[in-house]
Structures are given as structure tokens and as C-alpha cells.
PDB file of C-alpha atoms in Angstrom:
ATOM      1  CA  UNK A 261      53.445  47.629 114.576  1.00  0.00           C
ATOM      2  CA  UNK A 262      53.753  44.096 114.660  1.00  0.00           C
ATOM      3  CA  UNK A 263      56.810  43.756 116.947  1.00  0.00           C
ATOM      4  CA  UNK A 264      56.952  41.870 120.328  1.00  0.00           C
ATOM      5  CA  UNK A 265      57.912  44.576 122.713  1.00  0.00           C
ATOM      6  CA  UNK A 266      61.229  44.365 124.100  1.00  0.00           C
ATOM      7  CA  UNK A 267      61.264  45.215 127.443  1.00  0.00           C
ATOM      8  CA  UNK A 268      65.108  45.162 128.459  1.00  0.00           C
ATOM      9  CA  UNK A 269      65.216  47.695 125.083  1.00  0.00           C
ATOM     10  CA  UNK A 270      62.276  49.856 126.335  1.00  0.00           C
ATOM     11  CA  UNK A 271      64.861  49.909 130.273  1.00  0.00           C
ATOM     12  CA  UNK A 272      67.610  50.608 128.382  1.00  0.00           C
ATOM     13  CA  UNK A 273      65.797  53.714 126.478  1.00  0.00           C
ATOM     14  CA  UNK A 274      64.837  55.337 129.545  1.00  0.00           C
ATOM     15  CA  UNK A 275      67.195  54.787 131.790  1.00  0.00           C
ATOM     16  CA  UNK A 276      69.371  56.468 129.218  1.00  0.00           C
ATOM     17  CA  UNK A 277      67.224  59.148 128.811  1.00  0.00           C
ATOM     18  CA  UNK A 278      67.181  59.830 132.827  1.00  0.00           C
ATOM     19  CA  UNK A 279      70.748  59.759 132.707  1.00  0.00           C
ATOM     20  CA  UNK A 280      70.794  62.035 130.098  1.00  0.00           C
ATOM     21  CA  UNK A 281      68.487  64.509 131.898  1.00  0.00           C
ATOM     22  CA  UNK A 282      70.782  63.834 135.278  1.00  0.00           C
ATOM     23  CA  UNK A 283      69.257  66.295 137.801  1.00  0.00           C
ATOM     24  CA  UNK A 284      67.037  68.551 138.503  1.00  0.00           C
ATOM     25  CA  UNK A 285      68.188  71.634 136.368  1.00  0.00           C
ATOM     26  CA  UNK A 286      68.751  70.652 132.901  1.00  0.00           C
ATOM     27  CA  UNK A 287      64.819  70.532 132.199  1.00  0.00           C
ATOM     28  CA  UNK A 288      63.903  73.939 133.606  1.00  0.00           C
ATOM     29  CA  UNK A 289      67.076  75.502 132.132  1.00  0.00           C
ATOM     30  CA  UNK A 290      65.831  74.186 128.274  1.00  0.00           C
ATOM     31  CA  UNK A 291      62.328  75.384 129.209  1.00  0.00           C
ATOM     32  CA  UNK A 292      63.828  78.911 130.647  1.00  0.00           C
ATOM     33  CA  UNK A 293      65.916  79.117 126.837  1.00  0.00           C
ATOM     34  CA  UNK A 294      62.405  77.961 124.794  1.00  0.00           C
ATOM     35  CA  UNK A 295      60.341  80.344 126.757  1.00  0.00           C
ATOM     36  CA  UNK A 296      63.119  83.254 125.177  1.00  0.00           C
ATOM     37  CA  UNK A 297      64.959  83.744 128.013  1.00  0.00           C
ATOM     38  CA  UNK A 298      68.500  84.361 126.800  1.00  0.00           C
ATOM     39  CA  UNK A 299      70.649  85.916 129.444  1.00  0.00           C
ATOM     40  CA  UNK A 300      72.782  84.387 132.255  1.00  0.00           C
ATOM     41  CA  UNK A 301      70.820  86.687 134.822  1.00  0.00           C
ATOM     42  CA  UNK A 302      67.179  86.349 133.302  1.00  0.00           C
ATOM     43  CA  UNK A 303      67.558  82.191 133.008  1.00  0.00           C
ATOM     44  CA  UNK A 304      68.483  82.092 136.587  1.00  0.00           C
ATOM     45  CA  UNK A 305      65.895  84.696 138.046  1.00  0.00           C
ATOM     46  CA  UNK A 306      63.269  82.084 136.094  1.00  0.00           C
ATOM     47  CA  UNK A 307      63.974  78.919 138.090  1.00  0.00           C
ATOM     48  CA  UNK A 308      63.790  79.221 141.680  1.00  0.00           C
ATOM     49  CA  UNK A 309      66.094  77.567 143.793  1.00  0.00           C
ATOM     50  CA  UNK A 310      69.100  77.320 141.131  1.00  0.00           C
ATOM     51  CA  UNK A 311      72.157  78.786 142.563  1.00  0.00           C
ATOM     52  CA  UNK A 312      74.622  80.707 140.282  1.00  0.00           C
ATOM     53  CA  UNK A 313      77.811  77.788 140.135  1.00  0.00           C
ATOM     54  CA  UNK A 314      75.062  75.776 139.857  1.00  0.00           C
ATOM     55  CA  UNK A 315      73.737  77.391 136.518  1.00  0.00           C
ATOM     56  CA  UNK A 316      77.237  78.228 135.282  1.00  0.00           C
ATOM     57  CA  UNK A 317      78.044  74.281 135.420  1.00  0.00           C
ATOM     58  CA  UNK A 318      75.060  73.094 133.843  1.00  0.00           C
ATOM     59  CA  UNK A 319      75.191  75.914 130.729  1.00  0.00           C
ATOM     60  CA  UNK A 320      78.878  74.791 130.664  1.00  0.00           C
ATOM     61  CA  UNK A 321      78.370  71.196 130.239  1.00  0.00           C
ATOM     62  CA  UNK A 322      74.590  71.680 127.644  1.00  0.00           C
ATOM     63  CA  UNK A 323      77.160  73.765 125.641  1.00  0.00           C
ATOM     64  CA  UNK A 324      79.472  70.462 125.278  1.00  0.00           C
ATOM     65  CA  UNK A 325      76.472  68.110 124.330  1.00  0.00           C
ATOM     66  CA  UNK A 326      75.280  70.688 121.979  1.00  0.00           C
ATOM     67  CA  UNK A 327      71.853  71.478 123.370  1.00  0.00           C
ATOM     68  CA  UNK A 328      72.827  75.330 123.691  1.00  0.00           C
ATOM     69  CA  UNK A 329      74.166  77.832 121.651  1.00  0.00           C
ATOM     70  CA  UNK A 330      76.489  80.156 123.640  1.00  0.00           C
ATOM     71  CA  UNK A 331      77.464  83.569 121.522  1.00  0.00           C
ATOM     72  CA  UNK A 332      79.732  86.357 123.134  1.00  0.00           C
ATOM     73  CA  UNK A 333      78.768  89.778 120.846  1.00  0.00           C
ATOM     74  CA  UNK A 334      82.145  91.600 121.399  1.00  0.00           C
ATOM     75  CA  UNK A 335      80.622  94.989 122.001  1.00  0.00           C
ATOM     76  CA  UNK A 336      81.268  97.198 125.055  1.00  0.00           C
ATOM     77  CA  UNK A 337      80.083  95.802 127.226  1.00  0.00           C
ATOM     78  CA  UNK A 338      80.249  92.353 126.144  1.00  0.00           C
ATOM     79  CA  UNK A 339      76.955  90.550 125.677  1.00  0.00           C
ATOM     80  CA  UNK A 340      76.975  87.152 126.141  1.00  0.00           C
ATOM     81  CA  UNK A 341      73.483  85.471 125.554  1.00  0.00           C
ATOM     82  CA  UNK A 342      72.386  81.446 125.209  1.00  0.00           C
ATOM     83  CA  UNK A 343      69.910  80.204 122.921  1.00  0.00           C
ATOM     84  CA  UNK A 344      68.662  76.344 122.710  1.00  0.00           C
ATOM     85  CA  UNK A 345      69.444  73.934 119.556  1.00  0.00           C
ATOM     86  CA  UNK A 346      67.069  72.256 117.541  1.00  0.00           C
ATOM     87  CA  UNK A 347      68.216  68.932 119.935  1.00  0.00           C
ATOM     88  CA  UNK A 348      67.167  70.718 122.926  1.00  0.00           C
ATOM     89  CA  UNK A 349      64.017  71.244 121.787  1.00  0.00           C
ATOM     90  CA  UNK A 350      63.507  67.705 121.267  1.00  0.00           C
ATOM     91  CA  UNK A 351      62.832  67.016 125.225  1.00  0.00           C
ATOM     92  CA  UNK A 352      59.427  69.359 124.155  1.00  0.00           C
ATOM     93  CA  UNK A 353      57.559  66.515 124.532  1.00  0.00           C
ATOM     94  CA  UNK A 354      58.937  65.037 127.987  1.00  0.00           C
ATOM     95  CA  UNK A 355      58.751  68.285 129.805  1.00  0.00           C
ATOM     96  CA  UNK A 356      54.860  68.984 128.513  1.00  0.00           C
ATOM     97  CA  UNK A 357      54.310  65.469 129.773  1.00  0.00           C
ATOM     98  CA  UNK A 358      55.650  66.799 133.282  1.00  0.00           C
ATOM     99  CA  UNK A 359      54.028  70.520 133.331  1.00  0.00           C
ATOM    100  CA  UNK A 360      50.659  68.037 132.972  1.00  0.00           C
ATOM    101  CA  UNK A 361      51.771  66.056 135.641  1.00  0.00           C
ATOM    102  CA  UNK A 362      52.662  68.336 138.129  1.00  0.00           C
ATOM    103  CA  UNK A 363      49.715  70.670 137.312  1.00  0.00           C
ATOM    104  CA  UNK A 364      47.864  67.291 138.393  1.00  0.00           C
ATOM    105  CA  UNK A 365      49.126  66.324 141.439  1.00  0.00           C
ATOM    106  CA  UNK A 366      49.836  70.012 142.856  1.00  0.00           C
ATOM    107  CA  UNK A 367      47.551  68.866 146.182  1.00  0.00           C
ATOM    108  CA  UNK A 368      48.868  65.399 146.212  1.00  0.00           C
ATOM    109  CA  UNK A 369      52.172  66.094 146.182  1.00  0.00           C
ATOM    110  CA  UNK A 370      51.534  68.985 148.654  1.00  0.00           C
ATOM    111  CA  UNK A 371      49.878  67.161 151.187  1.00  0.00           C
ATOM    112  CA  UNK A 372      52.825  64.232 151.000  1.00  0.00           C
ATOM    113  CA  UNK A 373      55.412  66.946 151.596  1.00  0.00           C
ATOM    114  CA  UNK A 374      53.146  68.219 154.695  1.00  0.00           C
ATOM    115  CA  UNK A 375      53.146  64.506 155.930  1.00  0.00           C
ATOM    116  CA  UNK A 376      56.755  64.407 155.632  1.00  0.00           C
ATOM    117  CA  UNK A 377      57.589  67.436 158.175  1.00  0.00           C
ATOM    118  CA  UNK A 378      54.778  66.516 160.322  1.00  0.00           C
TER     119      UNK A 378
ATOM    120  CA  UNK B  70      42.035  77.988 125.680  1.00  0.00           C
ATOM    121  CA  UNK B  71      42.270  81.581 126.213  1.00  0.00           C
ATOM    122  CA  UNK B  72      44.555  82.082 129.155  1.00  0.00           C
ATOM    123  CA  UNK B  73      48.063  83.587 128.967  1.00  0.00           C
ATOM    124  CA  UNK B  74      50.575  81.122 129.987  1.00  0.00           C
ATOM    125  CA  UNK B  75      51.541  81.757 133.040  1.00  0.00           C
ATOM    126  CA  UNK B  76      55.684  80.726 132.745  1.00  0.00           C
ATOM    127  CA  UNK B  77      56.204  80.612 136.957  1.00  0.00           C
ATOM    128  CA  UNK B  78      53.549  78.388 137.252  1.00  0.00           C
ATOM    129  CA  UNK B  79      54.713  76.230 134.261  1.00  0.00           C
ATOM    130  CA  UNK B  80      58.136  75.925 136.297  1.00  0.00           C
ATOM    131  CA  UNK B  81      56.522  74.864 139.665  1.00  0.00           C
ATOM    132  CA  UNK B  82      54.839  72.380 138.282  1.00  0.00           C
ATOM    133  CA  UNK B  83      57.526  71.213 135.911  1.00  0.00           C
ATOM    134  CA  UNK B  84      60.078  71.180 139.009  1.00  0.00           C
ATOM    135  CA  UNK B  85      57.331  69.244 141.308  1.00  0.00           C
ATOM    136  CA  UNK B  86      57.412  67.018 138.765  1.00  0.00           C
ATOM    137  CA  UNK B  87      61.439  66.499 138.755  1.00  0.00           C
ATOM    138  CA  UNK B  88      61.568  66.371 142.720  1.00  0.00           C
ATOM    139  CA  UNK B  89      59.186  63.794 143.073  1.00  0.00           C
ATOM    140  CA  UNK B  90      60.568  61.737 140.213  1.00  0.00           C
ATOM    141  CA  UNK B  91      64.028  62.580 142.478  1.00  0.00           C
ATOM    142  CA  UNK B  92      66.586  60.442 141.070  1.00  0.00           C
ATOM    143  CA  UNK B  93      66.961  57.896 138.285  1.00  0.00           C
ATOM    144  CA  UNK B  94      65.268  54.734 139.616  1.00  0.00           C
ATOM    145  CA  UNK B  95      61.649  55.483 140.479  1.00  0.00           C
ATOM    146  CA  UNK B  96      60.423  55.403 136.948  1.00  0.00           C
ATOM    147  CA  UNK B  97      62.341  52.367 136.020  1.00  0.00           C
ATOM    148  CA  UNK B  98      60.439  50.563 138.801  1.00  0.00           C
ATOM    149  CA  UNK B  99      57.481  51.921 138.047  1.00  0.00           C
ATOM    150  CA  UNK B 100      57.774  50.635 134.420  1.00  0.00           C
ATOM    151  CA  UNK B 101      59.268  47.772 136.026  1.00  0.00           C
ATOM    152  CA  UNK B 102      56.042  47.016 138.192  1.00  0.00           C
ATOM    153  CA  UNK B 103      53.609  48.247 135.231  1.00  0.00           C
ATOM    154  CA  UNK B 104      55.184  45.212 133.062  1.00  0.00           C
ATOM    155  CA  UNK B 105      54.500  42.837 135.388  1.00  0.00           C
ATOM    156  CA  UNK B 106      57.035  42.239 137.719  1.00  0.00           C
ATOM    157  CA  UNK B 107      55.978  41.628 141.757  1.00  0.00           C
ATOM    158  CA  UNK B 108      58.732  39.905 143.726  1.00  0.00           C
ATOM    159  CA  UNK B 109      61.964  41.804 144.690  1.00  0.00           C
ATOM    160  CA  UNK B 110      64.456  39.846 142.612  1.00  0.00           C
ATOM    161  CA  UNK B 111      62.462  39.868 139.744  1.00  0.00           C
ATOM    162  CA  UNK B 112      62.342  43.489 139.296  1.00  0.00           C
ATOM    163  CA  UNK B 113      65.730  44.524 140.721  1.00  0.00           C
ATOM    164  CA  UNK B 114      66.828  41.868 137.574  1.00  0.00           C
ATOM    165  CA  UNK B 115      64.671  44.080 135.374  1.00  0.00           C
ATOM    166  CA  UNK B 116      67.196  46.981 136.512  1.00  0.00           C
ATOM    167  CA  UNK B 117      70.092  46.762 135.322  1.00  0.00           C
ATOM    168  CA  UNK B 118      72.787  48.725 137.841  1.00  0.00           C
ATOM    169  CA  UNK B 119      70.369  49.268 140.457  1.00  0.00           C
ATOM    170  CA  UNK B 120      71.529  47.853 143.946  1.00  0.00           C
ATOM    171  CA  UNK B 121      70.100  45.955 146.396  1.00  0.00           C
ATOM    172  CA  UNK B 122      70.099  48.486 148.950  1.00  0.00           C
ATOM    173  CA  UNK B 123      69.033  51.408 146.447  1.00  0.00           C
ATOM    174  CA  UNK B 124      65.857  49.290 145.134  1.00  0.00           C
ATOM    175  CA  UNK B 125      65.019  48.400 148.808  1.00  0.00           C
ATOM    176  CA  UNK B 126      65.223  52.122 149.889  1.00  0.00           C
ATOM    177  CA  UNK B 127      63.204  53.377 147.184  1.00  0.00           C
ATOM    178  CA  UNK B 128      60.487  50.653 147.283  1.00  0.00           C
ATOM    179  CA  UNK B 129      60.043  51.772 150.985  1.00  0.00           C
ATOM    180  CA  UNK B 130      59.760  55.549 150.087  1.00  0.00           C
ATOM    181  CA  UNK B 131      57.469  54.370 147.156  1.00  0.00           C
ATOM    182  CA  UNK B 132      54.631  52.757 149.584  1.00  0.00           C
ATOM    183  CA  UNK B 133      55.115  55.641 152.041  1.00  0.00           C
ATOM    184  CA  UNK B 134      54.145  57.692 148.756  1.00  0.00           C
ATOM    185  CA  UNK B 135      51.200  55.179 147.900  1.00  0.00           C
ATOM    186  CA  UNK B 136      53.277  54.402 144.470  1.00  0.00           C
ATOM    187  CA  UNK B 137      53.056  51.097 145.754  1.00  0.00           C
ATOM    188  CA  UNK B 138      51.600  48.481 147.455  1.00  0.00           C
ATOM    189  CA  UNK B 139      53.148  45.764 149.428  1.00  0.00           C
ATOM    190  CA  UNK B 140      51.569  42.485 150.136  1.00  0.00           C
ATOM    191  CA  UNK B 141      53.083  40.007 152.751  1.00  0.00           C
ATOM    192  CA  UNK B 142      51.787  36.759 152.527  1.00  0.00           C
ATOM    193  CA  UNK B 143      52.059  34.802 155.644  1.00  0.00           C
ATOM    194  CA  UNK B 144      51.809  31.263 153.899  1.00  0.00           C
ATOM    195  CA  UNK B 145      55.525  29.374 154.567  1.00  0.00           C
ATOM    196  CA  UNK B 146      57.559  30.883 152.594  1.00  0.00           C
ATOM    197  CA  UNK B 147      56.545  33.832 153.595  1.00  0.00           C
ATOM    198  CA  UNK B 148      56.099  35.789 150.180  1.00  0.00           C
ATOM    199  CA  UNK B 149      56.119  39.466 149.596  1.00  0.00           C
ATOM    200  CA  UNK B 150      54.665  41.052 146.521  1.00  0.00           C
ATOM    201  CA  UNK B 151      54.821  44.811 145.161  1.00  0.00           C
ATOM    202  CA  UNK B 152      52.216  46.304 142.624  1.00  0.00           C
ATOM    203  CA  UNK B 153      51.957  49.617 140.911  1.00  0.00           C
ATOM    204  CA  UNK B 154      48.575  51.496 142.285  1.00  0.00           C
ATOM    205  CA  UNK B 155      46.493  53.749 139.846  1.00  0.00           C
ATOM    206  CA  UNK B 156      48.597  56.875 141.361  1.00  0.00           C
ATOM    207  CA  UNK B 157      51.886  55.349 139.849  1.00  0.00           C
ATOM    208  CA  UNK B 158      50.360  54.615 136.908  1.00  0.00           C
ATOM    209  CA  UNK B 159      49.903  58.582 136.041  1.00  0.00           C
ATOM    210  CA  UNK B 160      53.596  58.596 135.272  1.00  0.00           C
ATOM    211  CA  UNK B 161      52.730  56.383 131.959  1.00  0.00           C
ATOM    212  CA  UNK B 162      52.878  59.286 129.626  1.00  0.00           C
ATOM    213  CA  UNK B 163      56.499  60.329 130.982  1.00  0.00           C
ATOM    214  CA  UNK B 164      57.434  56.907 130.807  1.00  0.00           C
ATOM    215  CA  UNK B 165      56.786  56.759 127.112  1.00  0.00           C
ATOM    216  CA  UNK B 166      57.916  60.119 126.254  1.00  0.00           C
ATOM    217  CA  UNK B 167      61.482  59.066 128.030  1.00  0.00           C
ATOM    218  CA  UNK B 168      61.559  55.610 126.154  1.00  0.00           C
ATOM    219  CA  UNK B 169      60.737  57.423 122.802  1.00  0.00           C
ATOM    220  CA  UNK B 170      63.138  60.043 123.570  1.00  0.00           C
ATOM    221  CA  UNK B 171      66.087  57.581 124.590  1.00  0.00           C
ATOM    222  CA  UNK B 172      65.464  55.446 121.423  1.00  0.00           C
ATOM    223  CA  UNK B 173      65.631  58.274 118.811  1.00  0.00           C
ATOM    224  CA  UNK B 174      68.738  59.671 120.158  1.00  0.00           C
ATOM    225  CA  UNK B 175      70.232  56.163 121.297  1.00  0.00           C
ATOM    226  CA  UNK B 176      73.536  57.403 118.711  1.00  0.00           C
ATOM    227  CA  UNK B 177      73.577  60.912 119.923  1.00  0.00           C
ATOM    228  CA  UNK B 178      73.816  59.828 123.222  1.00  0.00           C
ATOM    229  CA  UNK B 179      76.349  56.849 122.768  1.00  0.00           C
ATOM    230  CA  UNK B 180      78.578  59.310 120.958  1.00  0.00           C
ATOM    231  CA  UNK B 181      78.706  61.659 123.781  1.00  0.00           C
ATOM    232  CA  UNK B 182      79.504  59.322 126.050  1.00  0.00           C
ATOM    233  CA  UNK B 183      82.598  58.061 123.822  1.00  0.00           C
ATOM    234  CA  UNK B 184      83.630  61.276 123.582  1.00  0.00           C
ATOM    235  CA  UNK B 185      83.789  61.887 127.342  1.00  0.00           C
ATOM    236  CA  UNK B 186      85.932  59.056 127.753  1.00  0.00           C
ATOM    237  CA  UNK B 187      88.501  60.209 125.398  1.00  0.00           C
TER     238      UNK B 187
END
């Protein structure tokens, strides 16, 4: 490439890609759907700390920017199960990148949150 | 590699990851600081939307978590200068997986968002 970088492009590019992500959940809930998790109960028991509302929001509003499939089987009982699109899969990439990271700094990060309560 | 992926441990480190990145402005200053910029006005201009008091928190919270360093120098002005250390540095591969990410789905996203607003 023979472009000058353009650095107010580059901010603009990840800042919209943070505010895309927005939170803490919306990562872990695409990895939870591409590791074949597909029920309400079974995506929630896979990420620790995520409260029930807090689940039922999220899947709500990935369902309106299309990175989740929602499908209610009308059997008794009704099974309602979530799988992720093709465009959630595209954030592969970002969450390896922060699996690697936080495999990395597991004891730096631990010893920062000791300092902090100490 | 021979191990079986161990999913819980994928999570904690994936969700480390998230809660130390906490937030949408500590990567942008990191890239901010990576391209070059030292003095406090310079890279809050880099920033677009991030306030004075919000880039003055988070640069304090930064050198308590050795993201940064801090320089005074006592010559008149007195002149204070910020630089990434190697530790801050580790976040280049998010960094670039986020800007990537934000520039291939820079209509996606732009759609959403006028959708929202109708």
C-alpha cells in the first residue's frame, strides 16, 4: 500500500468499532453462540457474572443489528434457541486478539487488581 | 497443539481482557500515544468527543496501571509529557483488529445508526 495513513480515519474506525461492541457482554455472548451454545439458559450459565435482564437486553438488541438469529420452534413446549450470523462472526478476529491478550497478562492484571483492594 | 480447548478459560481471559480495556477511551489513547502524541491537548484533539475531565481521569488510572508514563518537566513552563510504555503497546494487535473491523463495516454500522434514529 502506498497510502499516507490517515490517522483521524484509523480514530474514527475504532472508536466506531468500540461503540459498536458497547460493554462488556456483547463479545462473550457472540463467543458463547460460536462455541454452539444455543439456548437462553446454556449462553448465560457460560459467562459468569451476566445477569438474566442483562442477557435478555443484549440478545434483544444483537437480534435488531442482525448479529443473531432468534427462531421460536412452535412445539410443546416451545423451543426457542439463538444462533450467530455470518456478521457476528466477523468480530472472530477481535475477540482471538483478546483471548491472546488476556491469556498474557493473567498475572499482571491479577496482581493490579490485588493492588487495587490493598 | 494438542490440548482441548478449554471454553471457561477462553471466557476469563476474553472478559479480563474487556474489563481492563473498561470503557471506550483507553484504546483510543493508547493509539493516540502510539502515533505520537505527548502533551494533553494534543491528544485529547486526537479524540474526538472525549472530555477534558474523562481524558484526565483515565490518563491518571493509566499511569497507576503503568500504561503510561508521565514526565513533568520543571523548566518554566512547566511541561508535562505522556508516553505509551512497552505494556500498552501489547494492545497493538486489538488496536488493528478494531480499526480493520470498523472500516469494513463503516456502512453497516452507519445504517444502523440511521435506522435508530428513525
Amino acid at each position: 500500500m502506498n497510502t499516507i495513513p490517515d490517522r483521524s480515519e484509523e480514530f474514527r474506525a475504532l472508536q466506531d468499532t468500540l461503540y459498536f461492541i458497547g460493554g462488556k457482554w456483547r463479545l462473550p455472548i457472540i463467543s458463547s453462540l460460536c462455541n454452539g451454545n444455543k439456548r437462553f439458559k446454556d449462553i448465560q450459565r457460560s459467562i459468569p457474572g451476566i445477569t438474566t435482564r442483562m442477557l435478555s437486553k443484549e440478545l434483544k438488541d444483537m437480534e435488531l443489528n442482525k448479529l443473531i438469529k432468534r427462531t421460536v420452534n412452535d412445539d410443546s413446549p416451545i423451543l426457542i434457541t439463538y444462533e450467530p450470523t455470518s456478521y457476528s462472526r466477523t468480530f472472530g478476529k477481535i475477540i482471538q486478539a483478546m483471548i491472546d491478550w488476556g491469556r498474557e497478562h493473567r498475572e499482571v492484571i491479577t496482581e493490579r487488581e490485588i493492588a487495587k483492594k490493598v
